[in-house]
mmCIF file of C-alpha atoms and ligand atoms in Angstrom:
data_model
loop_
_atom_site.group_PDB
_atom_site.id
_atom_site.type_symbol
_atom_site.label_atom_id
_atom_site.label_comp_id
_atom_site.label_asym_id
_atom_site.label_seq_id
_atom_site.Cartn_x
_atom_site.Cartn_y
_atom_site.Cartn_z
ATOM 1 C CA MET R 1233 -0.150 0.008 -0.034
ATOM 2 C CA THR R 1234 1.356 3.328 -0.860
ATOM 3 C CA GLU R 1235 1.467 6.137 1.923
ATOM 4 C CA GLY R 1236 -1.563 8.082 2.541
ATOM 5 C CA LEU R 1237 -2.865 11.311 4.490
ATOM 6 C CA PHE R 1238 -3.125 8.988 7.788
ATOM 7 C CA THR R 1239 0.425 7.396 7.280
ATOM 8 C CA ALA R 1240 2.966 8.524 9.804
ATOM 9 C CA TRP R 1241 5.966 10.648 8.196
ATOM 10 C CA THR R 1242 9.147 10.832 10.043
ATOM 11 C CA GLN R 1243 12.188 13.366 9.669
ATOM 12 C CA LYS R 1244 15.286 13.224 11.735
ATOM 13 C CA ASP R 1245 13.870 12.028 15.558
ATOM 14 C CA VAL R 1246 10.364 13.883 14.953
ATOM 15 C CA THR R 1247 7.430 11.695 14.011
ATOM 16 C CA LEU R 1248 3.923 12.840 12.701
ATOM 17 C CA LYS R 1249 1.009 11.126 13.249
ATOM 18 C CA ASN R 1250 -0.376 11.956 9.787
ATOM 19 C CA ARG R 1251 0.525 14.373 6.678
ATOM 20 C CA ILE R 1252 -1.703 17.222 7.708
ATOM 21 C CA VAL R 1253 0.179 20.574 8.547
ATOM 22 C CA MET R 1254 -1.932 23.654 9.876
ATOM 23 C CA SER R 1255 -0.154 26.434 7.508
ATOM 24 C CA PRO R 1256 1.407 29.198 9.448
ATOM 25 C CA MET R 1257 -1.095 32.072 9.972
ATOM 26 C CA CYS R 1258 -0.656 35.601 11.465
ATOM 27 C CA MET R 1259 -3.650 36.108 14.172
ATOM 28 C CA TYR R 1260 -2.443 39.672 14.794
ATOM 29 C CA SER R 1261 -3.421 38.931 18.318
ATOM 30 C CA VAL R 1262 -0.604 40.301 20.434
ATOM 31 C CA GLU R 1263 -1.603 42.771 23.097
ATOM 32 C CA ASN R 1264 0.758 45.791 24.142
ATOM 33 C CA GLU R 1265 2.785 45.442 20.993
ATOM 34 C CA ASP R 1266 5.175 43.324 23.175
ATOM 35 C CA GLY R 1267 5.324 40.000 20.826
ATOM 36 C CA HIS R 1268 4.348 37.725 23.871
ATOM 37 C CA VAL R 1269 1.985 34.669 23.176
ATOM 38 C CA THR R 1270 -1.705 35.784 24.421
ATOM 39 C CA ASP R 1271 -4.850 33.308 25.440
ATOM 40 C CA TRP R 1272 -6.106 33.761 21.769
ATOM 41 C CA HIS R 1273 -3.024 31.882 20.553
ATOM 42 C CA MET R 1274 -3.139 29.035 23.492
ATOM 43 C CA THR R 1275 -6.761 28.379 22.695
ATOM 44 C CA HIS R 1276 -6.777 28.851 18.847
ATOM 45 C CA TYR R 1277 -3.602 26.366 18.186
ATOM 46 C CA THR R 1278 -4.253 23.846 20.986
ATOM 47 C CA SER R 1279 -7.585 23.337 19.642
ATOM 48 C CA ARG R 1280 -6.540 22.260 16.301
ATOM 49 C CA ALA R 1281 -4.461 19.655 18.408
ATOM 50 C CA VAL R 1282 -7.508 18.662 19.716
ATOM 51 C CA GLY R 1283 -8.741 18.059 16.431
ATOM 52 C CA GLN R 1284 -5.935 15.842 15.428
ATOM 53 C CA VAL R 1285 -3.408 18.035 13.347
ATOM 54 C CA GLY R 1286 -0.270 16.162 12.730
ATOM 55 C CA LEU R 1287 1.737 19.343 12.712
ATOM 56 C CA ILE R 1288 1.056 22.660 13.833
ATOM 57 C CA MET R 1289 3.240 25.616 12.719
ATOM 58 C CA ILE R 1290 2.548 28.715 14.393
ATOM 59 C CA GLU R 1291 2.464 31.850 12.794
ATOM 60 C CA ALA R 1292 5.181 34.067 11.353
ATOM 61 C CA THR R 1293 7.447 35.059 14.274
ATOM 62 C CA ALA R 1294 9.685 37.914 14.349
ATOM 63 C CA VAL R 1295 13.316 37.523 14.602
ATOM 64 C CA THR R 1296 13.654 41.447 15.329
ATOM 65 C CA GLU R 1297 11.100 44.057 16.556
ATOM 66 C CA GLN R 1298 11.809 46.149 13.132
ATOM 67 C CA GLY R 1299 11.338 42.640 11.056
ATOM 68 C CA ARG R 1300 7.687 42.212 12.295
ATOM 69 C CA ILE R 1301 4.954 42.439 9.865
ATOM 70 C CA SER R 1302 2.590 44.216 12.262
ATOM 71 C CA THR R 1303 3.264 45.506 16.038
ATOM 72 C CA ASN R 1304 0.496 42.614 16.696
ATOM 73 C CA ASP R 1305 2.863 40.150 15.556
ATOM 74 C CA LEU R 1306 4.500 37.323 17.805
ATOM 75 C CA GLY R 1307 7.891 37.851 18.414
ATOM 76 C CA ILE R 1308 11.204 35.736 19.374
ATOM 77 C CA TYR R 1309 13.762 38.627 19.358
ATOM 78 C CA GLN R 1310 13.914 38.612 23.166
ATOM 79 C CA ASP R 1311 14.581 35.647 25.741
ATOM 80 C CA GLU R 1312 11.496 36.890 27.827
ATOM 81 C CA HIS R 1313 9.530 35.679 24.698
ATOM 82 C CA VAL R 1314 10.428 31.817 25.292
ATOM 83 C CA GLU R 1315 8.378 31.118 28.369
ATOM 84 C CA GLY R 1316 4.881 32.038 26.440
ATOM 85 C CA LEU R 1317 6.105 30.109 23.485
ATOM 86 C CA GLN R 1318 6.924 27.053 25.569
ATOM 87 C CA GLN R 1319 3.701 27.124 27.126
ATOM 88 C CA LEU R 1320 2.103 27.143 23.597
ATOM 89 C CA SER R 1321 4.264 24.507 21.821
ATOM 90 C CA SER R 1322 3.708 22.258 25.196
ATOM 91 C CA SER R 1323 -0.192 22.862 25.013
ATOM 92 C CA MET R 1324 -0.262 21.626 21.684
ATOM 93 C CA GLN R 1325 2.120 18.811 22.279
ATOM 94 C CA LYS R 1326 0.261 17.483 25.447
ATOM 95 C CA GLN R 1327 -3.159 17.023 22.860
ATOM 96 C CA GLY R 1328 -1.118 14.474 20.673
ATOM 97 C CA ALA R 1329 0.510 17.343 17.888
ATOM 98 C CA LYS R 1330 3.831 17.799 16.648
ATOM 99 C CA THR R 1331 4.729 21.735 16.629
ATOM 100 C CA ALA R 1332 6.525 23.930 14.463
ATOM 101 C CA ILE R 1333 7.416 27.791 14.512
ATOM 102 C CA GLN R 1334 7.883 29.979 11.328
ATOM 103 C CA LEU R 1335 11.054 32.340 11.653
ATOM 104 C CA ALA R 1336 10.371 35.409 9.792
ATOM 105 C CA HIS R 1337 11.431 38.949 9.168
ATOM 106 C CA ALA R 1338 9.167 41.043 6.991
ATOM 107 C CA GLY R 1339 11.869 43.444 5.362
ATOM 108 C CA ARG R 1340 10.440 46.150 3.358
ATOM 109 C CA LYS R 1341 6.793 44.851 4.098
ATOM 110 C CA ALA R 1342 7.271 45.559 7.792
ATOM 111 C CA VAL R 1343 4.737 48.043 9.061
ATOM 112 C CA VAL R 1344 6.362 49.336 12.132
ATOM 113 C CA ASP R 1345 7.392 52.642 13.793
ATOM 114 C CA GLY R 1346 10.899 53.724 12.523
ATOM 115 C CA ASP R 1347 13.201 52.483 9.633
ATOM 116 C CA ILE R 1348 12.697 49.718 7.994
ATOM 117 C CA ILE R 1349 15.316 47.428 6.123
ATOM 118 C CA ALA R 1350 15.377 45.508 2.997
ATOM 119 C CA PRO R 1351 18.310 44.272 0.343
ATOM 120 C CA SER R 1352 17.513 47.580 -1.651
ATOM 121 C CA ALA R 1353 16.055 50.729 -0.969
ATOM 122 C CA ILE R 1354 12.840 49.836 -3.166
ATOM 123 C CA PRO R 1355 9.540 50.328 -1.697
ATOM 124 C CA PHE R 1356 6.775 47.134 -1.822
ATOM 125 C CA TYR R 1357 4.237 49.585 -3.743
ATOM 126 C CA ASP R 1358 4.246 52.982 -4.640
ATOM 127 C CA ASP R 1359 2.822 54.558 -1.437
ATOM 128 C CA SER R 1360 4.685 52.023 0.943
ATOM 129 C CA LYS R 1361 7.593 53.174 3.055
ATOM 130 C CA VAL R 1362 11.070 53.444 1.369
ATOM 131 C CA PRO R 1363 13.240 50.707 3.120
ATOM 132 C CA LYS R 1364 17.095 51.582 3.911
ATOM 133 C CA GLU R 1365 19.248 49.345 1.834
ATOM 134 C CA MET R 1366 21.258 46.762 4.339
ATOM 135 C CA THR R 1367 24.633 47.547 5.035
ATOM 136 C CA LYS R 1368 26.862 44.155 5.305
ATOM 137 C CA ALA R 1369 26.847 44.861 9.158
ATOM 138 C CA GLU R 1370 22.854 44.829 9.107
ATOM 139 C CA ILE R 1371 22.903 41.790 7.070
ATOM 140 C CA GLU R 1372 25.150 40.064 9.665
ATOM 141 C CA GLU R 1373 23.039 41.199 12.444
ATOM 142 C CA THR R 1374 20.053 39.545 10.676
ATOM 143 C CA ILE R 1375 21.278 36.455 10.208
ATOM 144 C CA GLU R 1376 22.528 36.224 13.865
ATOM 145 C CA ALA R 1377 18.862 37.238 15.039
ATOM 146 C CA PHE R 1378 17.369 34.385 13.053
ATOM 147 C CA LYS R 1379 20.093 32.055 14.810
ATOM 148 C CA GLN R 1380 19.153 33.532 17.986
ATOM 149 C CA GLY R 1381 15.468 33.049 17.251
ATOM 150 C CA ALA R 1382 16.245 29.176 16.603
ATOM 151 C CA ARG R 1383 17.896 28.981 19.606
ATOM 152 C CA ARG R 1384 14.860 30.146 21.413
ATOM 153 C CA ALA R 1385 12.485 28.269 19.426
ATOM 154 C CA LYS R 1386 14.810 25.097 20.466
ATOM 155 C CA GLU R 1387 14.375 26.149 24.068
ATOM 156 C CA ALA R 1388 10.765 26.566 23.776
ATOM 157 C CA GLY R 1389 10.680 22.948 22.847
ATOM 158 C CA PHE R 1390 9.143 23.338 19.055
ATOM 159 C CA ASP R 1391 9.881 20.104 17.077
ATOM 160 C CA ILE R 1392 10.379 22.025 13.759
ATOM 161 C CA ILE R 1393 11.592 25.018 12.411
ATOM 162 C CA GLU R 1394 10.610 26.908 9.275
ATOM 163 C CA ILE R 1395 12.571 29.698 7.570
ATOM 164 C CA HIS R 1396 9.901 31.897 5.957
ATOM 165 C CA ALA R 1397 11.499 32.846 2.848
ATOM 166 C CA ALA R 1398 8.388 33.183 0.678
ATOM 167 C CA HIS R 1399 5.667 35.993 -0.037
ATOM 168 C CA GLY R 1400 8.324 38.845 -0.426
ATOM 169 C CA TYR R 1401 9.318 39.232 3.157
ATOM 170 C CA LEU R 1402 13.162 39.899 3.724
ATOM 171 C CA LEU R 1403 14.600 36.669 2.665
ATOM 172 C CA SER R 1404 12.314 36.459 -0.458
ATOM 173 C CA GLN R 1405 13.111 40.012 -1.074
ATOM 174 C CA PHE R 1406 16.868 39.096 -1.366
ATOM 175 C CA LEU R 1407 16.178 36.031 -3.634
ATOM 176 C CA SER R 1408 13.925 37.974 -6.127
ATOM 177 C CA PRO R 1409 15.670 40.344 -8.614
ATOM 178 C CA LEU R 1410 12.669 42.403 -8.567
ATOM 179 C CA ALA R 1411 13.379 43.293 -4.882
ATOM 180 C CA ASN R 1412 16.960 42.903 -4.858
ATOM 181 C CA HIS R 1413 19.135 45.406 -6.736
ATOM 182 C CA ARG R 1414 22.423 45.173 -5.051
ATOM 183 C CA ASN R 1415 25.780 45.168 -6.562
ATOM 184 C CA ASP R 1416 27.617 43.300 -3.749
ATOM 185 C CA GLU R 1417 27.896 39.482 -3.217
ATOM 186 C CA TYR R 1418 24.308 39.363 -1.859
ATOM 187 C CA GLY R 1419 22.758 40.558 -5.188
ATOM 188 C CA GLY R 1420 23.102 39.904 -9.002
ATOM 189 C CA SER R 1421 23.413 36.282 -9.807
ATOM 190 C CA ALA R 1422 21.116 33.668 -8.697
ATOM 191 C CA GLU R 1423 23.817 32.468 -6.699
ATOM 192 C CA ASN R 1424 24.605 35.825 -4.849
ATOM 193 C CA ARG R 1425 21.152 36.518 -4.235
ATOM 194 C CA TYR R 1426 20.893 33.016 -2.653
ATOM 195 C CA ARG R 1427 23.884 33.846 -0.486
ATOM 196 C CA ILE R 1428 21.833 35.482 2.677
ATOM 197 C CA VAL R 1429 19.405 32.198 2.901
ATOM 198 C CA LYS R 1430 22.382 30.281 2.586
ATOM 199 C CA GLU R 1431 24.271 31.776 5.546
ATOM 200 C CA THR R 1432 20.670 31.906 7.412
ATOM 201 C CA ILE R 1433 20.383 28.093 7.280
ATOM 202 C CA GLN R 1434 23.889 27.642 8.259
ATOM 203 C CA ALA R 1435 23.412 29.905 11.296
ATOM 204 C CA VAL R 1436 20.303 27.904 12.137
ATOM 205 C CA HIS R 1437 21.905 24.342 11.707
ATOM 206 C CA SER R 1438 24.772 25.868 14.327
ATOM 207 C CA VAL R 1439 22.248 25.834 17.143
ATOM 208 C CA TRP R 1440 19.543 23.353 15.893
ATOM 209 C CA ASP R 1441 19.527 19.885 14.859
ATOM 210 C CA GLY R 1442 16.023 18.971 14.570
ATOM 211 C CA PRO R 1443 13.838 18.976 11.012
ATOM 212 C CA LEU R 1444 14.337 22.365 8.988
ATOM 213 C CA PHE R 1445 11.956 23.615 6.580
ATOM 214 C CA VAL R 1446 11.991 26.342 4.297
ATOM 215 C CA ARG R 1447 8.994 28.056 2.773
ATOM 216 C CA VAL R 1448 9.484 29.720 -0.653
ATOM 217 C CA SER R 1449 7.499 31.420 -3.432
ATOM 218 C CA ALA R 1450 8.002 29.075 -6.120
ATOM 219 C CA ASP R 1451 6.424 31.621 -8.526
ATOM 220 C CA GLU R 1452 6.792 35.363 -8.286
ATOM 221 C CA TYR R 1453 3.993 35.741 -11.339
ATOM 222 C CA HIS R 1454 6.033 38.559 -12.959
ATOM 223 C CA PRO R 1455 8.167 38.319 -15.848
ATOM 224 C CA GLU R 1456 11.427 39.787 -14.395
ATOM 225 C CA GLY R 1457 10.716 37.789 -11.289
ATOM 226 C CA ASN R 1458 11.572 34.120 -10.348
ATOM 227 C CA GLU R 1459 9.560 31.418 -11.887
ATOM 228 C CA LEU R 1460 9.543 27.777 -10.882
ATOM 229 C CA SER R 1461 12.951 26.712 -12.794
ATOM 230 C CA ASP R 1462 14.937 29.296 -10.627
ATOM 231 C CA VAL R 1463 13.376 28.226 -7.380
ATOM 232 C CA VAL R 1464 14.151 24.625 -8.314
ATOM 233 C CA GLN R 1465 17.911 25.498 -8.285
ATOM 234 C CA PHE R 1466 17.513 27.409 -4.868
ATOM 235 C CA ALA R 1467 15.813 24.109 -3.816
ATOM 236 C CA THR R 1468 18.677 22.052 -4.714
ATOM 237 C CA TRP R 1469 20.932 24.367 -2.775
ATOM 238 C CA MET R 1470 18.922 24.344 0.082
ATOM 239 C CA LYS R 1471 18.533 20.353 0.142
ATOM 240 C CA GLN R 1472 22.868 20.550 -0.140
ATOM 241 C CA ASP R 1473 22.795 22.901 2.686
ATOM 242 C CA GLY R 1474 20.851 20.615 5.095
ATOM 243 C CA VAL R 1475 17.047 21.776 4.663
ATOM 244 C CA ASP R 1476 14.383 18.967 5.084
ATOM 245 C CA LEU R 1477 11.507 20.111 3.449
ATOM 246 C CA ILE R 1478 10.528 22.934 0.895
ATOM 247 C CA ASP R 1479 7.286 24.344 1.605
ATOM 248 C CA CYS R 1480 5.890 25.594 -1.912
ATOM 249 C CA SER R 1481 3.780 28.867 -1.784
ATOM 250 C CA SER R 1482 4.012 31.482 -4.211
ATOM 251 C CA GLY R 1483 3.629 35.394 -4.897
ATOM 252 C CA GLY R 1484 4.044 37.982 -2.517
ATOM 253 C CA VAL R 1485 6.781 39.998 -3.950
ATOM 254 C CA VAL R 1486 5.412 42.299 -5.773
ATOM 255 C CA ARG R 1487 1.627 43.426 -6.557
ATOM 256 C CA THR R 1488 0.041 40.944 -9.320
ATOM 257 C CA PRO R 1489 -3.090 38.948 -9.813
ATOM 258 C CA ILE R 1490 -3.052 35.163 -8.844
ATOM 259 C CA ASP R 1491 -5.133 32.782 -10.383
ATOM 260 C CA VAL R 1492 -6.156 30.974 -7.388
ATOM 261 C CA TYR R 1493 -8.273 27.405 -7.636
ATOM 262 C CA PRO R 1494 -8.012 24.308 -6.004
ATOM 263 C CA GLY R 1495 -4.444 23.151 -5.658
ATOM 264 C CA TYR R 1496 -3.289 25.989 -7.490
ATOM 265 C CA GLN R 1497 0.531 25.703 -6.067
ATOM 266 C CA LEU R 1498 0.433 21.688 -6.292
ATOM 267 C CA ARG R 1499 2.737 21.610 -9.463
ATOM 268 C CA HIS R 1500 5.367 23.899 -7.493
ATOM 269 C CA ALA R 1501 5.589 21.167 -4.975
ATOM 270 C CA GLU R 1502 5.165 18.361 -7.301
ATOM 271 C CA THR R 1503 8.200 19.806 -9.817
ATOM 272 C CA ILE R 1504 10.397 20.805 -6.863
ATOM 273 C CA LYS R 1505 10.026 17.470 -5.268
ATOM 274 C CA ARG R 1506 11.076 15.529 -8.640
ATOM 275 C CA GLU R 1507 13.604 18.040 -9.784
ATOM 276 C CA ALA R 1508 15.692 18.774 -6.546
ATOM 277 C CA ASP R 1509 14.755 15.417 -5.151
ATOM 278 C CA ILE R 1510 13.766 16.887 -1.756
ATOM 279 C CA SER R 1511 10.483 16.509 0.230
ATOM 280 C CA THR R 1512 7.922 19.119 -0.123
ATOM 281 C CA GLY R 1513 4.909 20.190 1.483
ATOM 282 C CA ALA R 1514 1.862 21.493 -0.829
ATOM 283 C CA VAL R 1515 -0.528 24.493 0.040
ATOM 284 C CA GLY R 1516 -3.133 26.725 -1.178
ATOM 285 C CA LEU R 1517 -6.905 25.569 -1.525
ATOM 286 C CA ILE R 1518 -6.442 22.268 -0.392
ATOM 287 C CA THR R 1519 -9.983 21.791 1.097
ATOM 288 C CA SER R 1520 -10.887 17.796 1.364
ATOM 289 C CA GLY R 1521 -9.889 14.695 2.421
ATOM 290 C CA LEU R 1522 -9.998 13.401 -1.016
ATOM 291 C CA GLN R 1523 -7.957 16.081 -2.473
ATOM 292 C CA ALA R 1524 -5.422 15.641 0.076
ATOM 293 C CA GLU R 1525 -5.342 11.766 -0.172
ATOM 294 C CA GLU R 1526 -4.893 12.050 -3.683
ATOM 295 C CA ILE R 1527 -1.991 14.349 -3.219
ATOM 296 C CA ILE R 1528 -0.017 12.179 -0.988
ATOM 297 C CA LYS R 1529 -0.596 8.840 -2.676
ATOM 298 C CA ASN R 1530 0.439 10.296 -5.746
ATOM 299 C CA GLU R 1531 3.691 11.639 -4.174
ATOM 300 C CA ARG R 1532 3.182 14.801 -5.653
ATOM 301 C CA ALA R 1533 4.074 15.952 -2.139
ATOM 302 C CA ASP R 1534 4.995 14.560 1.218
ATOM 303 C CA LEU R 1535 2.818 16.839 3.735
ATOM 304 C CA VAL R 1536 -0.084 18.989 2.897
ATOM 305 C CA PHE R 1537 -0.633 22.295 4.394
ATOM 306 C CA LEU R 1538 -4.035 23.651 5.145
ATOM 307 C CA GLY R 1539 -4.588 27.359 6.127
ATOM 308 C CA ARG R 1540 -8.215 28.750 5.607
ATOM 309 C CA GLU R 1541 -9.788 25.433 6.015
ATOM 310 C CA LEU R 1542 -8.529 24.829 9.329
ATOM 311 C CA LEU R 1543 -9.822 28.261 10.436
ATOM 312 C CA ARG R 1544 -13.094 27.331 9.414
ATOM 313 C CA ASN R 1545 -13.154 23.675 10.922
ATOM 314 C CA PRO R 1546 -10.535 23.104 13.804
ATOM 315 C CA TYR R 1547 -11.597 19.257 13.582
ATOM 316 C CA TRP R 1548 -10.690 18.927 9.663
ATOM 317 C CA PRO R 1549 -8.730 16.101 10.474
ATOM 318 C CA ARG R 1550 -11.599 13.942 11.742
ATOM 319 C CA ALA R 1551 -14.132 15.009 8.652
ATOM 320 C CA ALA R 1552 -11.206 13.943 6.014
ATOM 321 C CA ALA R 1553 -10.936 10.532 7.769
ATOM 322 C CA GLU R 1554 -14.725 10.118 7.857
ATOM 323 C CA GLU R 1555 -14.467 10.780 3.964
ATOM 324 C CA LEU R 1556 -11.657 8.476 3.434
ATOM 325 C CA GLY R 1557 -12.870 5.640 5.919
ATOM 326 C CA VAL R 1558 -10.312 5.822 8.269
ATOM 327 C CA ASP R 1559 -10.714 5.196 11.827
ATOM 328 C CA LEU R 1560 -9.728 8.101 13.749
ATOM 329 C CA GLN R 1561 -10.324 7.657 17.934
ATOM 330 C CA PRO R 1562 -11.822 10.367 19.285
ATOM 331 C CA PRO R 1563 -10.132 12.097 22.319
ATOM 332 C CA LYS R 1564 -10.711 9.784 25.527
ATOM 333 C CA GLN R 1565 -12.746 12.669 27.088
ATOM 334 C CA TYR R 1566 -15.572 11.914 24.238
ATOM 335 C CA GLU R 1567 -15.391 8.130 24.014
ATOM 336 C CA ARG R 1568 -18.456 7.926 26.173
ATOM 337 C CA GLY R 1569 -20.562 10.136 24.073
ATOM 338 C CA TRP R 1570 -19.357 8.607 20.777
HETATM 339 C C1 FNR A 170 -1.650 33.533 6.033
HETATM 340 N N1 FNR A 170 -0.941 32.781 5.402
HETATM 341 C C2 FNR A 170 0.533 32.980 5.798
HETATM 342 N N2 FNR A 170 1.862 32.501 5.302
HETATM 343 C C3 FNR A 170 3.024 32.256 5.826
HETATM 344 O O1 FNR A 170 3.868 31.564 5.263
HETATM 345 N N3 FNR A 170 3.013 32.797 7.344
HETATM 346 C C4 FNR A 170 1.909 33.660 7.758
HETATM 347 O O2 FNR A 170 1.745 34.092 8.704
HETATM 348 C C5 FNR A 170 0.607 33.779 7.057
HETATM 349 N N4 FNR A 170 -0.186 34.356 7.727
HETATM 350 C C6 FNR A 170 -1.514 34.077 7.066
HETATM 351 C C7 FNR A 170 -2.560 34.676 7.769
HETATM 352 C C8 FNR A 170 -3.708 34.545 7.388
HETATM 353 C C9 FNR A 170 -5.110 34.987 8.410
HETATM 354 C C10 FNR A 170 -3.879 33.613 6.085
HETATM 355 C C11 FNR A 170 -5.579 33.475 5.400
HETATM 356 C C12 FNR A 170 -3.082 33.311 5.223
HETATM 357 C C13 FNR A 170 -0.722 32.116 4.100
HETATM 358 C C14 FNR A 170 -1.288 30.783 4.556
HETATM 359 O O3 FNR A 170 -0.203 30.046 5.510
HETATM 360 C C15 FNR A 170 -1.181 29.775 3.166
HETATM 361 O O4 FNR A 170 -0.163 29.518 2.600
HETATM 362 C C16 FNR A 170 -2.401 30.366 2.168
HETATM 363 O O5 FNR A 170 -3.579 30.868 3.318
HETATM 364 C C17 FNR A 170 -3.052 29.191 1.270
HETATM 365 O O6 FNR A 170 -3.819 28.190 1.680
HETATM 366 P P1 FNR A 170 -4.620 28.093 2.000
HETATM 367 O O7 FNR A 170 -5.695 28.821 3.076
HETATM 368 O O8 FNR A 170 -5.647 28.218 0.597
HETATM 369 O O9 FNR A 170 -5.121 26.390 2.485
#
């Protein structure tokens, strides 16, 4: 029998009980702009663990204060953030889920007071704040911030780390010829544009030996932007650099329409898996158990990430199991009423 949606998946010493991943989704629910976990995060994420999601990835969590998408983002830029994140991770794990955190820096898409930074001084769109072109010292500080974020994620007990290099945030900006016009070793050729990502992966590896995912924008939907073949090359390098899975999203570097339909990013996951010979996660309008099962069984991706569907239904895995005729035990507290 080929593996399906409810087959376990092991990477390094972490075993997910199924292939269902909650895709990272910002909740903009931090109070007092201090980056700390709140009751909302505890309730929201833990309910998906009760719902039998195999891996819950918490939202884009900022590695620096100025790298926040908004001032209501979660942060991992101070040691004081660890305690709340540890409670959150442990609360989900107690209900049988494995946990992941997405480490992020928004770059030119940060909406915070003060200066924002990016590979080049090019705003996201016409009326956005103009970012400061990063100096080499700022590049080094940012890589160090990802490393410190990874160290804190480990202290908080997360099972998996994902580096956010998609959607036009900082690392995605470096990868893209649309946002990166640098003339030094961090700009120009694909190899140069990849350099900060490589150094970030290496820095994270120096403090983290668990599974490492990277989310990419596999197509920028712009004639001068990266397309799938460019991202296959990045994924090949990521594999050489010790990344375990590529989480295949798209877009977000510039404002451009995206043709959205069921499984619209699936071919990215499938192509990168085949051509870069690395595990992939598929994401984007995956909504039914049958659709998810088809993706896994046909080996088009190794994991399915669900976003909005898991907002609508925290118990989606149970509905998928029913659809597929898989026997999923209820939480023991519900057994007498089953
Ligand atoms: C998102 N998405 C997202 N992606 C990411 O990499 N980091 C993030 O923090 C967020 N935040 C976020 C918030 C909200 C409210 C939504 C709806 C989406 C994108 C998300 O992870 C996913 O890739 C897309 O929503 C597509 O998948 P679905 O929703 O079609 O299953």
